Tab-separated table of C-alpha atoms and ligand atoms in Angstrom:
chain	number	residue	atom	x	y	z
A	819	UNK	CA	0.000	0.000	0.000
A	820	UNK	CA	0.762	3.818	-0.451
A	821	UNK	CA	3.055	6.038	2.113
A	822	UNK	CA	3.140	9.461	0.178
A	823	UNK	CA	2.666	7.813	-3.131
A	824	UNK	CA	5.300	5.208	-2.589
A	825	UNK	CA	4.062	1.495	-2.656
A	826	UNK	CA	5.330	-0.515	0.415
A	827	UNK	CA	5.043	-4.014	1.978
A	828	UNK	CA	5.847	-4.566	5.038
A	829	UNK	CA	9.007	-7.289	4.916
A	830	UNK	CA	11.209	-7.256	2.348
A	831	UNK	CA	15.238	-9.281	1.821
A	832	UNK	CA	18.017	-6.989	2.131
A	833	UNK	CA	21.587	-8.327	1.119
A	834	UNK	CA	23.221	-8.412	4.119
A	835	UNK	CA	27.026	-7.694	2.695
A	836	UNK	CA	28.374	-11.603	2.567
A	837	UNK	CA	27.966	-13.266	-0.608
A	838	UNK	CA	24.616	-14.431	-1.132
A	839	UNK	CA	23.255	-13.818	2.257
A	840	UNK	CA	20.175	-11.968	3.419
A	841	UNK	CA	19.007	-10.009	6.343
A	842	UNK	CA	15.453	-9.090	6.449
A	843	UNK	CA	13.839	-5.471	6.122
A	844	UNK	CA	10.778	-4.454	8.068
A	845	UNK	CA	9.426	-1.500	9.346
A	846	UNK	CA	8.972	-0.660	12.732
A	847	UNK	CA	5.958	-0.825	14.147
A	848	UNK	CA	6.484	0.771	17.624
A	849	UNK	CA	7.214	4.011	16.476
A	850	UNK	CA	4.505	4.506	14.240
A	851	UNK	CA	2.089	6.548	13.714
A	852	UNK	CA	4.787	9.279	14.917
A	853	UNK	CA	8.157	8.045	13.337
A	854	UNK	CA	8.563	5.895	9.931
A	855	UNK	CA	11.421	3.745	11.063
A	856	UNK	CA	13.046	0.499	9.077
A	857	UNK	CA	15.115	-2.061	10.751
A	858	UNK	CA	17.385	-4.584	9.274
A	859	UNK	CA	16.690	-7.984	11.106
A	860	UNK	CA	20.139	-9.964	10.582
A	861	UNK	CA	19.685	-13.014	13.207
A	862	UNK	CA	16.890	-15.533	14.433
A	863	UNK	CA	17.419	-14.132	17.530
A	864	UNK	CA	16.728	-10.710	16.173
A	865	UNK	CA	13.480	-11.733	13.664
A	866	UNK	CA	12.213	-13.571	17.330
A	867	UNK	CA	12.812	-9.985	19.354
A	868	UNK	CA	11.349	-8.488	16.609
A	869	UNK	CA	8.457	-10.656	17.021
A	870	UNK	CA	8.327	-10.881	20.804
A	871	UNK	CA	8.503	-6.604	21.288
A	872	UNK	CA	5.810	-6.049	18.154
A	873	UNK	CA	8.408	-4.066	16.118
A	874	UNK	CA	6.275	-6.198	14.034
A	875	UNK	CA	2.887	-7.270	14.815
A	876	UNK	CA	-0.324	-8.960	13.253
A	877	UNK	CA	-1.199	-12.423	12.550
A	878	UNK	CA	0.369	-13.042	8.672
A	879	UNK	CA	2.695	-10.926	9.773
A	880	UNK	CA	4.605	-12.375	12.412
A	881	UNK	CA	3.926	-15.795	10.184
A	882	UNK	CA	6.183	-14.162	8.034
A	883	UNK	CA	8.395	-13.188	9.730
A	884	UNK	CA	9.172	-16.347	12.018
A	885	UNK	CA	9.498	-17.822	8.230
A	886	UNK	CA	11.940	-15.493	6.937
A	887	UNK	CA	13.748	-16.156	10.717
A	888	UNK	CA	14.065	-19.745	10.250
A	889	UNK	CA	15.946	-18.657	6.735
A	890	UNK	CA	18.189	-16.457	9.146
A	891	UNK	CA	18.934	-19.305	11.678
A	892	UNK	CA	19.905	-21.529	8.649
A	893	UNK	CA	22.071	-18.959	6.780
A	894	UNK	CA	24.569	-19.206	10.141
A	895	UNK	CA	23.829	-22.996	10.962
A	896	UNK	CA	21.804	-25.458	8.664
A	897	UNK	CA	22.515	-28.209	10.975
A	898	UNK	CA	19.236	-30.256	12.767
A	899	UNK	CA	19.988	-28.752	15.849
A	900	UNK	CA	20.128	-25.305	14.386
A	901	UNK	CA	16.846	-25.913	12.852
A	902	UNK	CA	15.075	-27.493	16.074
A	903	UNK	CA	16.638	-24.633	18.246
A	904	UNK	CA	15.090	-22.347	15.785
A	905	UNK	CA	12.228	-23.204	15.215
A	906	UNK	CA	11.355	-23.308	19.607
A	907	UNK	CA	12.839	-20.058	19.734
A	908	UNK	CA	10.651	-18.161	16.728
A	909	UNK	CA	7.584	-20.623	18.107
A	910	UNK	CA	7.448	-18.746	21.457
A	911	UNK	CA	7.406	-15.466	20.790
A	912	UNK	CA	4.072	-14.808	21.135
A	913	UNK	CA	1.683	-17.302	21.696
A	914	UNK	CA	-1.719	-16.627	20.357
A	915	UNK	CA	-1.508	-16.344	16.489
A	916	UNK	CA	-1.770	-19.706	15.116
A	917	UNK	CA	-0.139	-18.022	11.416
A	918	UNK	CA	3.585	-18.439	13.342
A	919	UNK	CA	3.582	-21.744	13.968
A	920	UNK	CA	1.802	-22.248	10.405
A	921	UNK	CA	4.236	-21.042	8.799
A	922	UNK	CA	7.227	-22.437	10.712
A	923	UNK	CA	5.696	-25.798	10.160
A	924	UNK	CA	5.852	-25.208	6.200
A	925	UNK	CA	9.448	-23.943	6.503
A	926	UNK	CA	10.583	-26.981	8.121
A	927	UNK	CA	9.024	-29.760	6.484
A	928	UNK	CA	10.438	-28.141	2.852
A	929	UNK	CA	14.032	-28.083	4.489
A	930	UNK	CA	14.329	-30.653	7.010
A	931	UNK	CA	14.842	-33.562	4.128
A	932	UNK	CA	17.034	-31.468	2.391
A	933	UNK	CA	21.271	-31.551	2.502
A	934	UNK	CA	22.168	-28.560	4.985
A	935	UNK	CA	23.920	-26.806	2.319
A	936	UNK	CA	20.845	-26.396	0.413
A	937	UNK	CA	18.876	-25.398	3.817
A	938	UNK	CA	19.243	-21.502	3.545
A	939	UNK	CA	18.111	-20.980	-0.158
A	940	UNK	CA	14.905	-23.626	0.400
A	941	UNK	CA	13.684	-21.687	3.477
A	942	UNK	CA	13.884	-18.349	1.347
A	943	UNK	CA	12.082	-19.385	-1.289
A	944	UNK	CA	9.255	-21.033	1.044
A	945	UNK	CA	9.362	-17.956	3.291
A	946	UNK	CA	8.894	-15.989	-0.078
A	947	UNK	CA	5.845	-18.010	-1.327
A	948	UNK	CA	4.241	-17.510	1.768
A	949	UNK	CA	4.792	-13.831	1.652
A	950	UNK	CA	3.242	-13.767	-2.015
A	951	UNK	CA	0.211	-16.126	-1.077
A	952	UNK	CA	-0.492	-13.940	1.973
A	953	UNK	CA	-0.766	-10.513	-0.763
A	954	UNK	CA	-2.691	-12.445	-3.066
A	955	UNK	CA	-5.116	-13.343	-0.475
A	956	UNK	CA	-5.674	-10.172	1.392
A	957	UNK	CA	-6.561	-8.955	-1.949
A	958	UNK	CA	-9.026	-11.633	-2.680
A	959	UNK	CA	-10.515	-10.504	0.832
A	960	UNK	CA	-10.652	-7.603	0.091
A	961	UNK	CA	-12.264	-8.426	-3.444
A	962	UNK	CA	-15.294	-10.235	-1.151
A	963	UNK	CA	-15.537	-8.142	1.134
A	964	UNK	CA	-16.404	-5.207	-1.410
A	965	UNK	CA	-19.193	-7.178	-2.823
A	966	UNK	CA	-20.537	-7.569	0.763
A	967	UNK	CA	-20.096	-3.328	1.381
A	968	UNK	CA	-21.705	-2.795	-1.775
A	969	UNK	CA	-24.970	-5.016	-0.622
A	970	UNK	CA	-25.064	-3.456	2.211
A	971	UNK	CA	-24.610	0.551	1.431
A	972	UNK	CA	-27.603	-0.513	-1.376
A	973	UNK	CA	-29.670	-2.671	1.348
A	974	UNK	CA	-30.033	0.955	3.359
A	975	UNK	CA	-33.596	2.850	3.032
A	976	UNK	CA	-33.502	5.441	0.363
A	977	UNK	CA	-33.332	8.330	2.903
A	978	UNK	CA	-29.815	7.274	4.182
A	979	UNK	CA	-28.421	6.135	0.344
A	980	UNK	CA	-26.277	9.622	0.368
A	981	UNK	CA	-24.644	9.344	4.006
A	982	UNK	CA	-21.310	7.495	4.199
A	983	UNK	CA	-21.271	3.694	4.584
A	984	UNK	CA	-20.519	3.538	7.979
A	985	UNK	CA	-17.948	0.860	9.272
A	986	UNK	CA	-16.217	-0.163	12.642
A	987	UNK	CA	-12.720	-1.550	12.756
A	988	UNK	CA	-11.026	-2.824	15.969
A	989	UNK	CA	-7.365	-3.603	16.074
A	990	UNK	CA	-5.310	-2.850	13.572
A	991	UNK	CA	-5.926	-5.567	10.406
A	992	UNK	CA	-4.713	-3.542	7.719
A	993	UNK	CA	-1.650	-3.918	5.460
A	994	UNK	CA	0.850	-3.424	8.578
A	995	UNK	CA	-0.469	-6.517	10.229
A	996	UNK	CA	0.101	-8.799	6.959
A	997	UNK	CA	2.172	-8.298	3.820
A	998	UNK	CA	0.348	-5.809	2.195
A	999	UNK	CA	-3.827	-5.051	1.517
A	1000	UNK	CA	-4.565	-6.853	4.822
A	1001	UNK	CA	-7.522	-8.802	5.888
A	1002	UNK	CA	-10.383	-6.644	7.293
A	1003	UNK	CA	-8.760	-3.293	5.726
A	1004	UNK	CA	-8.436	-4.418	2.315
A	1005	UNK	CA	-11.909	-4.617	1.666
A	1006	UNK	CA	-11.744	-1.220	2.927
A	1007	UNK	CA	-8.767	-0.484	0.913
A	1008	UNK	CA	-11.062	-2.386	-2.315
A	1009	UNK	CA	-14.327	0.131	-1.607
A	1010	UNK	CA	-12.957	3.387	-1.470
A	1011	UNK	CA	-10.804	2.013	-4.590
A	1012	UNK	CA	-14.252	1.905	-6.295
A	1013	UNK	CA	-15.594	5.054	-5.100
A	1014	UNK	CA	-17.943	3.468	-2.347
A	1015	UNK	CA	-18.782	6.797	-0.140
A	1016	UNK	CA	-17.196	5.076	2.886
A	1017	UNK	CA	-15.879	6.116	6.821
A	1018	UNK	CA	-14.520	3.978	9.462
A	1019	UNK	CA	-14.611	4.549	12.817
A	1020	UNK	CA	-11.699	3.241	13.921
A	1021	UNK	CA	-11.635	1.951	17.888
A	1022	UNK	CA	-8.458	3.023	19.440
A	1023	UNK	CA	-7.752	-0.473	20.946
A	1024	UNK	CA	-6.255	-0.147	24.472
A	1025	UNK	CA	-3.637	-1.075	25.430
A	1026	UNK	CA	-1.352	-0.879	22.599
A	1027	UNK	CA	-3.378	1.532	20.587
A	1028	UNK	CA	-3.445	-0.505	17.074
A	1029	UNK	CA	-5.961	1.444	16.062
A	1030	UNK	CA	-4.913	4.936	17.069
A	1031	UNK	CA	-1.787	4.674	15.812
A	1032	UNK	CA	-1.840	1.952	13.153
A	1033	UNK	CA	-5.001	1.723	11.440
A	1034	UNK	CA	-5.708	5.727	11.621
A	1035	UNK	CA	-1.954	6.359	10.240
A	1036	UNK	CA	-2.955	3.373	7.377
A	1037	UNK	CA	-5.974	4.796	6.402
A	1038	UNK	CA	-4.696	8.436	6.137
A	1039	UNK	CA	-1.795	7.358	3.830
A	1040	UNK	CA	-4.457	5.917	1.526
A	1041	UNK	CA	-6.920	9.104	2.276
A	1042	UNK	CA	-9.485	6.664	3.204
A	1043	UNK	CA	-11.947	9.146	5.566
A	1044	UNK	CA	-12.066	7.653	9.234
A	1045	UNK	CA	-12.452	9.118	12.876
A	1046	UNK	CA	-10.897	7.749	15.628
A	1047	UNK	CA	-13.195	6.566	18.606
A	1048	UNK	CA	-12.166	5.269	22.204
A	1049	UNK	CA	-13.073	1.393	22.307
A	1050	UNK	CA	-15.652	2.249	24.561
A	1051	UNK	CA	-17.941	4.499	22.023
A	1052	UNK	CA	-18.730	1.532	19.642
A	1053	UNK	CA	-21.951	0.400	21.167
A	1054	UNK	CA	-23.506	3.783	21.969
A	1055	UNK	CA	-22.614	4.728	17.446
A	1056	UNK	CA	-24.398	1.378	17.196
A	1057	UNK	CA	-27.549	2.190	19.085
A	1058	UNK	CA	-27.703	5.271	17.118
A	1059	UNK	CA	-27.569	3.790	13.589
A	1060	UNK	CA	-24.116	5.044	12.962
A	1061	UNK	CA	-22.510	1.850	12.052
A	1062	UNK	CA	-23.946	0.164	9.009
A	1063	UNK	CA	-21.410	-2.725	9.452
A	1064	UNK	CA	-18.119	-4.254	11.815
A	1065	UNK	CA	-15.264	-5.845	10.307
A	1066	UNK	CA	-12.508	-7.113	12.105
A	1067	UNK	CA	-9.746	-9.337	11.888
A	1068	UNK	CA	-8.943	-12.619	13.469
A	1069	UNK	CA	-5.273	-14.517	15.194
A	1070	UNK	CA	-6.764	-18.032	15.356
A	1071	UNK	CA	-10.284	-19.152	14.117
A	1072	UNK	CA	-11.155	-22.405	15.497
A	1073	UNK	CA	-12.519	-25.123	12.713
A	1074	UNK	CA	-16.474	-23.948	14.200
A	1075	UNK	CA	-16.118	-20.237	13.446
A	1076	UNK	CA	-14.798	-18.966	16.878
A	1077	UNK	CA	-12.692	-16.533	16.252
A	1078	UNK	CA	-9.620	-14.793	18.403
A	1079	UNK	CA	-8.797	-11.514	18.438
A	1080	UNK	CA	-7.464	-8.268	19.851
A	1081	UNK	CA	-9.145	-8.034	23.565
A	1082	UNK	CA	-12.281	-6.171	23.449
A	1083	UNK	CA	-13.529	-7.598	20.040
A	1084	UNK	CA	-15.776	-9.805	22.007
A	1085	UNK	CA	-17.597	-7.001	23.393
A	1086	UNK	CA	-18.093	-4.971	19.970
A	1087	UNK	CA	-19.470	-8.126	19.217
A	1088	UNK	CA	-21.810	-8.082	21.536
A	1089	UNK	CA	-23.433	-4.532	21.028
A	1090	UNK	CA	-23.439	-5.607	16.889
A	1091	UNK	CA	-25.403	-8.488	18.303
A	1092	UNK	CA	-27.904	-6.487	20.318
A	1093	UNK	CA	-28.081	-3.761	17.773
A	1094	UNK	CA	-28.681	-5.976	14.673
A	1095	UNK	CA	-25.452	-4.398	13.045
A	1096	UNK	CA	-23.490	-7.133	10.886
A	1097	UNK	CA	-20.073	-8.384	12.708
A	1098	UNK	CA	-17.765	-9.763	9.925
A	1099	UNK	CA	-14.125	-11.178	9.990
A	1100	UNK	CA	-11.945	-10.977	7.559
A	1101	UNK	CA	-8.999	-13.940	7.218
A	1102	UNK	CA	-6.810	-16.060	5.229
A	1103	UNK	CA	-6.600	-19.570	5.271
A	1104	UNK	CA	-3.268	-19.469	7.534
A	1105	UNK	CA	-5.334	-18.083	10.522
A	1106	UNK	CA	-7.959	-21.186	10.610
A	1107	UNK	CA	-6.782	-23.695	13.159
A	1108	UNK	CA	-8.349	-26.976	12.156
A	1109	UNK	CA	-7.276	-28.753	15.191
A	1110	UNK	CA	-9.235	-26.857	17.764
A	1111	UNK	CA	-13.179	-26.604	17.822
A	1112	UNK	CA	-13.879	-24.403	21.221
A	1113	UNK	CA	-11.894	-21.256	20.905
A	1114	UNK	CA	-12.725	-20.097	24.610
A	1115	UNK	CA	-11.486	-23.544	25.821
A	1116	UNK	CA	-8.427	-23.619	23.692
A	1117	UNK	CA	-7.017	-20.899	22.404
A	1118	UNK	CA	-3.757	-19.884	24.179
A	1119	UNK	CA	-4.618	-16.015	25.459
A	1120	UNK	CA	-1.054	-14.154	25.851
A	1121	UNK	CA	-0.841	-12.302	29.016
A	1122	UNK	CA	1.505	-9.035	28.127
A	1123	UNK	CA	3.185	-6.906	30.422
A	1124	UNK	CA	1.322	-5.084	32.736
A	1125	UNK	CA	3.292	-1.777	31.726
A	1126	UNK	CA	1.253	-1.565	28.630
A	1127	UNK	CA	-1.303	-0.742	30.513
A	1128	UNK	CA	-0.275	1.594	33.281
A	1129	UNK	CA	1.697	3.087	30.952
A	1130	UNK	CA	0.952	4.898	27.666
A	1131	UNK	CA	3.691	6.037	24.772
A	1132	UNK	CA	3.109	8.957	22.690
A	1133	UNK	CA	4.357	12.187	21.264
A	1134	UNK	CA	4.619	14.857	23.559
A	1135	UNK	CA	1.781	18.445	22.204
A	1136	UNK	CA	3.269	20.803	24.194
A	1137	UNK	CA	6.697	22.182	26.585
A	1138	UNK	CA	9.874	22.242	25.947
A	1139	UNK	CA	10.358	18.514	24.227
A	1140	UNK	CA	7.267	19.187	22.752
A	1141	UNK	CA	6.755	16.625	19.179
A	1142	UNK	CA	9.406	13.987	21.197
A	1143	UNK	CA	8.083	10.749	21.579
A	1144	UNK	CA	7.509	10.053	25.613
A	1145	UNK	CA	5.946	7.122	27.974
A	1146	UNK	CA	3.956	8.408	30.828
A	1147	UNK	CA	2.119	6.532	33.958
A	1148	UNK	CA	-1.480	6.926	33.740
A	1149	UNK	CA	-2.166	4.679	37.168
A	1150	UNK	CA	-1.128	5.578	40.808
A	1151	UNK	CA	2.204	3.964	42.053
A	1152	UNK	CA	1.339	0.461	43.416
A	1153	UNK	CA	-1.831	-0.422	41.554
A	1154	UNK	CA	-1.348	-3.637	39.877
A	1155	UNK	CA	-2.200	-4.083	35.909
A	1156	UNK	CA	-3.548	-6.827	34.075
A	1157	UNK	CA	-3.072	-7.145	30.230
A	1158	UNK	CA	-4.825	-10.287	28.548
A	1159	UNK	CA	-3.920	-9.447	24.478
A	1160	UNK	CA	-7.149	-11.385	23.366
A	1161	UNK	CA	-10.203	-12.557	23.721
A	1162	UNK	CA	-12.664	-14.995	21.558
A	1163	UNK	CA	-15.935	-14.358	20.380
A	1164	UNK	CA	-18.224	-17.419	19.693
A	1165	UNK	CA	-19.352	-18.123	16.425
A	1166	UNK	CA	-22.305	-17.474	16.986
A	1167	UNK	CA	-21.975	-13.808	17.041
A	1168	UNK	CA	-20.357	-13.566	13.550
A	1169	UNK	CA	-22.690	-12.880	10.675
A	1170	UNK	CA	-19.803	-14.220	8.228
A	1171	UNK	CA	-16.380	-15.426	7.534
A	1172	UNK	CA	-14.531	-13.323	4.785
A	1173	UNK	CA	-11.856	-15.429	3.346
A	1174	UNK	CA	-9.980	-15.549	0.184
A	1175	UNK	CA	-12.171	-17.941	-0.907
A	1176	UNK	CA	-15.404	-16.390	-0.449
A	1177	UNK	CA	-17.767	-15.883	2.259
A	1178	UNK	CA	-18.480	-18.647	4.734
A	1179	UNK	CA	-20.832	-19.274	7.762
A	1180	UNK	CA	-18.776	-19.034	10.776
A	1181	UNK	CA	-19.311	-22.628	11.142
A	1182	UNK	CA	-17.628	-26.242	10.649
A	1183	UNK	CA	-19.853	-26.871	7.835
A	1184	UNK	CA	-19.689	-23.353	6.335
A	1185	UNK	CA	-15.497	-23.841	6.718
A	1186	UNK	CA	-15.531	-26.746	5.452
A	1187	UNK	CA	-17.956	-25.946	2.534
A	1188	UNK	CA	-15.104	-23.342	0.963
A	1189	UNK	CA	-11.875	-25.243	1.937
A	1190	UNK	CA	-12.325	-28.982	1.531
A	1191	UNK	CA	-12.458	-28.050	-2.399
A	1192	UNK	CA	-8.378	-28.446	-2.471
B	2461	LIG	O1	-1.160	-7.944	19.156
B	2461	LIG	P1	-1.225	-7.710	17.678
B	2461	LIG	O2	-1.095	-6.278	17.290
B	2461	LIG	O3	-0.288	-8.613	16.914
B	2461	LIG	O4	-2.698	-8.154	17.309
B	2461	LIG	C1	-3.165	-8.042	16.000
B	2461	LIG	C2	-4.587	-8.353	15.858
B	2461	LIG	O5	-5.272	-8.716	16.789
B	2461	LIG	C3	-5.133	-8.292	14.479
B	2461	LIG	O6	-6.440	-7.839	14.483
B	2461	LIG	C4	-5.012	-9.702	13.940
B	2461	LIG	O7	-3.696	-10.113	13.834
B	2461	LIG	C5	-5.781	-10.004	12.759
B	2461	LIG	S1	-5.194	-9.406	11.362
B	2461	LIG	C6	-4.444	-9.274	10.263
């Protein structure tokens, strides 16, 4: 996607000076919406920090990344060890996103029965096809998605026909979290492509602010028109007919439809429920976890540091370091903090699965419908 004109994605291989090796570009996501920032990510143990502190972030993503890491771990040792070291150290970086160990899985099983010497260039190329598969299927989503906006901006009386169509995001799902289009951003992205009159209210998603500083900062690059809301204004814009439509994104869908994601996406669930307001999530293939059926049961919830939430980073309006970027204490010395990164929402609150294969019903049968085609 677009940064002042300029098409980006967010990972990219950078030679890294010896012959024929590779370090890995990405930008950083912790300084952002503020500072644009790249780093050069030359080590496994680097990719995994990279991973672990959200430099970068987002389900695909960090499936990417721990990829492209496994390609760095081989490039200094392709030995079985190496690779089995690896792989557990990429693995638990973060716990919740079932696209890292996805994609760690492919990795390995295309260059475990190799020779090592061929290790290195195998693991690029499947870290590479992953990247390309996880573009091409954002777009499709996006591509779906569109045809459900457009339904539903012509589904509204003929009094409201010349508002905006009105949409909720939570999170930050865009082109930062993946490759590039994203999952619930690109239909986004796709509708104000076509000229769809659209706005998204975009929830500021505390603690970490993906939304505030992620998902705003996306959707101004691409001069999509959005407003940003604190996560706790959704159900009152619902009650008052403001939102014609949620779309979020998802870390881990179980094989029923229950889908994982940023904490507080249950509850904006919840209010679309109550308010007859559609609740749609957008994902690729590489977020559906076909081993697991009850998502609040068996999804692994990371628990973050408490600091994100007694403490907030931002760039200082006013005095003498005003425009700096500073972290300040919001809650009084001694009060504890508790910081579960995400929650599920049942199945049977979701109106519809966006994939890159269509739309299915966030169910075993409706999953199974669109992916046991081949
Ligand atoms: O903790 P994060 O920022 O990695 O969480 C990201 C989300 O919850 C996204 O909504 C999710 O990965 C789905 S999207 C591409």
């Amino acid at each position: 996607m677009n940064i002042d004109g300029k098409a980006w994605r967010t990972i990219w291989l950078e030679p890294d000076g010896r012959p024929g090796g590779h370090a890995i570009g990405v930008i950083d996501q912790t300084l952002l919406p503020h500072q644009f920032t790249t780093r050069s990510l030359r080590s496994c143990e680097e990719a995994a920090e990279s991973i672990r502190s959200m430099v970068v972030r987002g389900a695909p993503l960090i499936g990417v990344t721990g990829a492209y890491g496994l390609m760095l771990a081989l490039q200094a040792d392709p030995s079985d060890p190496a690779l089995a070291a690896a792989f557990e150290q990429l693995n638990a970086t973060r716990p919740t996103a079932v696209n890292l160990r996805w994609a760690l899985e492919r990795v390995r099983a295309r260059v475990q029965p190799l020779p090592p010497a061929e290790r290195a260039e195998a693991a690029k190329a499947e870290a590479a096809a992953i990247a390309e598969e996880d573009v091409a299927m954002g777009e499709a989503i996006g591509d779906h998605g569109l045809q459900i906006f457009q339904q539903l901006a012509a589904a509204r009386p003929p009094g409201r026909q010349h508002e905006p169509f009105q949409v909720l995001t939570h999170c930050n799902a865009g082109w930062l979290a993946t490759v590039d289009w994203g999952t619930a951003l690109a239909p986004i992205y796709k509708a104000h492509r076509a000229g769809l009159n659209i706005h998204v209210w975009v929830d500021e998603t505390r603690p970490r602010n993906q939304g505030a500083s992620l998902t705003a900062w996306e959707l101004g690059r691409e001069g999509v028109p959005h407003t940003v809301i604190v996560d706790n204004a959704g159900g009152h814009l619902m009650q008052h007919g403001q939102v014609d439509a949620v779309i979020v994104g998802t870390d881990r869908t179980t094989r029923r439809g229950d889908v994982c994601n940023k904490i507080g996406t249950y509850l904006k669930a919840l209010a679309a429920h109550d308010n007859n307001v559609p609740f749609y999530v957008a994902l690729p293939a590489s977020t559906i976890d076909w081993t697991i059926d009850d998502g609040v049961a068996e999804i692994p919830i990371e628990a973050r540091s408490a600091e994100e939430v007694t403490l907030i980073q931002g760039r200082l309006a006013s005095g003498p370091a005003a425009g700096e970027l500073a972290t300040v204490q919001l809650s009084p010395d001694g009060s504890p903090g508790f910081n579960p990164a995400f929650d599920v929402t049942p199945a049977r609150l979701v109106t519809g699965l966006i994939t890159e294969r269509g739309v299915a019903a966030a169910s075993e049968a409706g999953l199974r419908e669109l992916y046991s085609r081949g």
